[in-house]
PDB file of C-alpha atoms in Angstrom:
ATOM      1  CA  UNK A  19     -14.008  24.519  24.637  1.00  0.00           C
ATOM      2  CA  UNK A  20     -15.400  25.026  20.961  1.00  0.00           C
ATOM      3  CA  UNK A  21     -16.584  22.139  18.878  1.00  0.00           C
ATOM      4  CA  UNK A  22     -13.790  22.561  16.648  1.00  0.00           C
ATOM      5  CA  UNK A  23     -11.235  22.256  19.493  1.00  0.00           C
ATOM      6  CA  UNK A  24      -9.579  19.170  21.177  1.00  0.00           C
ATOM      7  CA  UNK A  25      -8.679  19.101  24.916  1.00  0.00           C
ATOM      8  CA  UNK A  26      -5.557  21.466  24.206  1.00  0.00           C
ATOM      9  CA  UNK A  27      -7.863  24.241  22.657  1.00  0.00           C
ATOM     10  CA  UNK A  28      -6.476  23.239  18.986  1.00  0.00           C
ATOM     11  CA  UNK A  29      -8.372  22.879  15.877  1.00  0.00           C
ATOM     12  CA  UNK A  30      -8.427  19.250  14.685  1.00  0.00           C
ATOM     13  CA  UNK A  31      -8.259  18.417  10.971  1.00  0.00           C
ATOM     14  CA  UNK A  32     -10.458  15.325  11.342  1.00  0.00           C
ATOM     15  CA  UNK A  33     -13.298  17.735  12.601  1.00  0.00           C
ATOM     16  CA  UNK A  34     -13.648  18.960   9.076  1.00  0.00           C
ATOM     17  CA  UNK A  35     -14.152  17.403   5.607  1.00  0.00           C
ATOM     18  CA  UNK A  36     -13.052  18.250   2.208  1.00  0.00           C
ATOM     19  CA  UNK A  37     -15.732  18.015  -0.396  1.00  0.00           C
ATOM     20  CA  UNK A  38     -14.320  18.198  -4.038  1.00  0.00           C
ATOM     21  CA  UNK A  39     -16.654  19.267  -7.122  1.00  0.00           C
ATOM     22  CA  UNK A  40     -16.289  17.718 -10.589  1.00  0.00           C
ATOM     23  CA  UNK A  41     -14.612  20.929 -11.485  1.00  0.00           C
ATOM     24  CA  UNK A  42     -11.923  20.645  -8.617  1.00  0.00           C
ATOM     25  CA  UNK A  43     -13.381  23.243  -6.295  1.00  0.00           C
ATOM     26  CA  UNK A  44     -12.667  22.251  -2.797  1.00  0.00           C
ATOM     27  CA  UNK A  45     -15.232  23.028   0.144  1.00  0.00           C
ATOM     28  CA  UNK A  46     -14.128  22.403   3.607  1.00  0.00           C
ATOM     29  CA  UNK A  47     -16.873  22.264   6.217  1.00  0.00           C
ATOM     30  CA  UNK A  48     -17.533  20.846   9.643  1.00  0.00           C
ATOM     31  CA  UNK A  49     -17.892  17.168   9.783  1.00  0.00           C
ATOM     32  CA  UNK A  50     -20.700  17.321  11.776  1.00  0.00           C
ATOM     33  CA  UNK A  51     -22.480  19.538   8.936  1.00  0.00           C
ATOM     34  CA  UNK A  52     -21.470  16.971   6.246  1.00  0.00           C
ATOM     35  CA  UNK A  53     -22.974  14.266   8.176  1.00  0.00           C
ATOM     36  CA  UNK A  54     -26.268  15.707   7.462  1.00  0.00           C
ATOM     37  CA  UNK A  55     -25.861  13.507   4.077  1.00  0.00           C
ATOM     38  CA  UNK A  56     -26.607   9.833   4.424  1.00  0.00           C
ATOM     39  CA  UNK A  57     -24.234   9.247   1.569  1.00  0.00           C
ATOM     40  CA  UNK A  58     -21.566  11.306   3.002  1.00  0.00           C
ATOM     41  CA  UNK A  59     -21.927   9.516   6.531  1.00  0.00           C
ATOM     42  CA  UNK A  60     -21.629   6.059   4.860  1.00  0.00           C
ATOM     43  CA  UNK A  61     -18.685   7.333   2.869  1.00  0.00           C
ATOM     44  CA  UNK A  62     -16.670   8.528   5.814  1.00  0.00           C
ATOM     45  CA  UNK A  63     -17.595   5.537   8.052  1.00  0.00           C
ATOM     46  CA  UNK A  64     -16.228   2.861   5.409  1.00  0.00           C
ATOM     47  CA  UNK A  65     -12.655   1.659   6.196  1.00  0.00           C
ATOM     48  CA  UNK A  66     -10.295   3.433   4.329  1.00  0.00           C
ATOM     49  CA  UNK A  67      -6.537   3.956   3.923  1.00  0.00           C
ATOM     50  CA  UNK A  68      -6.841   7.884   5.236  1.00  0.00           C
ATOM     51  CA  UNK A  69      -4.528   8.515   8.011  1.00  0.00           C
ATOM     52  CA  UNK A  70      -6.931   9.093  10.954  1.00  0.00           C
ATOM     53  CA  UNK A  71      -5.218  12.490  11.618  1.00  0.00           C
ATOM     54  CA  UNK A  72      -5.854  13.837   8.179  1.00  0.00           C
ATOM     55  CA  UNK A  73      -8.834  15.586   7.086  1.00  0.00           C
ATOM     56  CA  UNK A  74     -11.079  13.350   4.951  1.00  0.00           C
ATOM     57  CA  UNK A  75     -11.690  13.995   1.291  1.00  0.00           C
ATOM     58  CA  UNK A  76     -14.664  12.880  -0.817  1.00  0.00           C
ATOM     59  CA  UNK A  77     -14.725  13.446  -4.385  1.00  0.00           C
ATOM     60  CA  UNK A  78     -18.073  14.071  -6.459  1.00  0.00           C
ATOM     61  CA  UNK A  79     -17.381  13.235 -10.025  1.00  0.00           C
ATOM     62  CA  UNK A  80     -20.916  14.156 -10.947  1.00  0.00           C
ATOM     63  CA  UNK A  81     -21.521  17.514  -8.694  1.00  0.00           C
ATOM     64  CA  UNK A  82     -20.553  20.962 -10.235  1.00  0.00           C
ATOM     65  CA  UNK A  83     -19.026  23.611  -7.800  1.00  0.00           C
ATOM     66  CA  UNK A  84     -22.141  25.936  -8.126  1.00  0.00           C
ATOM     67  CA  UNK A  85     -24.276  23.082  -6.862  1.00  0.00           C
ATOM     68  CA  UNK A  86     -21.940  21.639  -4.229  1.00  0.00           C
ATOM     69  CA  UNK A  87     -21.425  25.264  -2.801  1.00  0.00           C
ATOM     70  CA  UNK A  88     -25.425  25.215  -2.354  1.00  0.00           C
ATOM     71  CA  UNK A  89     -25.425  21.817  -0.871  1.00  0.00           C
ATOM     72  CA  UNK A  90     -22.786  22.922   1.760  1.00  0.00           C
ATOM     73  CA  UNK A  91     -24.868  26.088   2.600  1.00  0.00           C
ATOM     74  CA  UNK A  92     -27.936  23.822   3.158  1.00  0.00           C
ATOM     75  CA  UNK A  93     -25.751  21.555   5.546  1.00  0.00           C
ATOM     76  CA  UNK A  94     -25.151  24.896   7.560  1.00  0.00           C
ATOM     77  CA  UNK A  95     -28.669  25.849   7.359  1.00  0.00           C
ATOM     78  CA  UNK A  96     -29.991  22.417   8.502  1.00  0.00           C
ATOM     79  CA  UNK A  97     -27.570  22.288  11.352  1.00  0.00           C
ATOM     80  CA  UNK A  98     -28.450  25.980  12.464  1.00  0.00           C
ATOM     81  CA  UNK A  99     -32.245  25.361  12.363  1.00  0.00           C
ATOM     82  CA  UNK A 100     -32.612  21.671  13.534  1.00  0.00           C
ATOM     83  CA  UNK A 101     -34.529  21.744  16.669  1.00  0.00           C
ATOM     84  CA  UNK A 102     -34.717  25.646  16.755  1.00  0.00           C
ATOM     85  CA  UNK A 103     -37.453  27.308  18.604  1.00  0.00           C
ATOM     86  CA  UNK A 104     -37.377  30.530  16.465  1.00  0.00           C
ATOM     87  CA  UNK A 105     -38.797  31.097  13.245  1.00  0.00           C
ATOM     88  CA  UNK A 106     -36.991  28.951  10.357  1.00  0.00           C
ATOM     89  CA  UNK A 107     -36.596  31.238   7.259  1.00  0.00           C
ATOM     90  CA  UNK A 108     -37.051  29.807   4.005  1.00  0.00           C
ATOM     91  CA  UNK A 109     -33.782  28.281   2.278  1.00  0.00           C
ATOM     92  CA  UNK A 110     -33.276  30.201  -0.920  1.00  0.00           C
ATOM     93  CA  UNK A 111     -33.084  28.069  -4.219  1.00  0.00           C
ATOM     94  CA  UNK A 112     -32.537  29.738  -7.524  1.00  0.00           C
ATOM     95  CA  UNK A 113     -34.638  28.419 -10.145  1.00  0.00           C
ATOM     96  CA  UNK A 114     -31.748  27.954 -12.629  1.00  0.00           C
ATOM     97  CA  UNK A 115     -30.210  25.357 -10.349  1.00  0.00           C
ATOM     98  CA  UNK A 116     -33.161  23.701  -8.881  1.00  0.00           C
ATOM     99  CA  UNK A 117     -32.963  20.468 -10.912  1.00  0.00           C
ATOM    100  CA  UNK A 118     -29.503  19.845 -10.657  1.00  0.00           C
ATOM    101  CA  UNK A 119     -29.615  20.571  -6.916  1.00  0.00           C
ATOM    102  CA  UNK A 120     -32.659  18.060  -6.536  1.00  0.00           C
ATOM    103  CA  UNK A 121     -30.548  15.456  -8.470  1.00  0.00           C
ATOM    104  CA  UNK A 122     -27.437  16.062  -6.034  1.00  0.00           C
ATOM    105  CA  UNK A 123     -29.909  16.161  -2.929  1.00  0.00           C
ATOM    106  CA  UNK A 124     -31.212  12.698  -4.038  1.00  0.00           C
ATOM    107  CA  UNK A 125     -27.617  11.252  -4.272  1.00  0.00           C
ATOM    108  CA  UNK A 126     -26.432  12.701  -1.079  1.00  0.00           C
ATOM    109  CA  UNK A 127     -29.614  11.549   0.651  1.00  0.00           C
ATOM    110  CA  UNK A 128     -30.198  14.776   2.460  1.00  0.00           C
TER     111      UNK A 128
END
């Protein structure tokens, strides 16, 4: 059974999270990857009015899509290489977005 399947082998919406940038681009990623962020973890653990069978959605009013996309890539990178015994490649960051990415990482606690 994969990590995105329930006992019946079906993909479950609650295993994924939708992150929405300030320009309304949506990024759907594994919940386990999104929980890399302390801020997102706190947002998702707070009591909410969401149906427990629906995918959680987190809106970021201050993070543009080009930065949120890179953040999502970092979540996958971090998940892939945490506790890895192989050589860890450098995570590429374009200088043009370095400052915005640093501010987003600070806010997201990741």
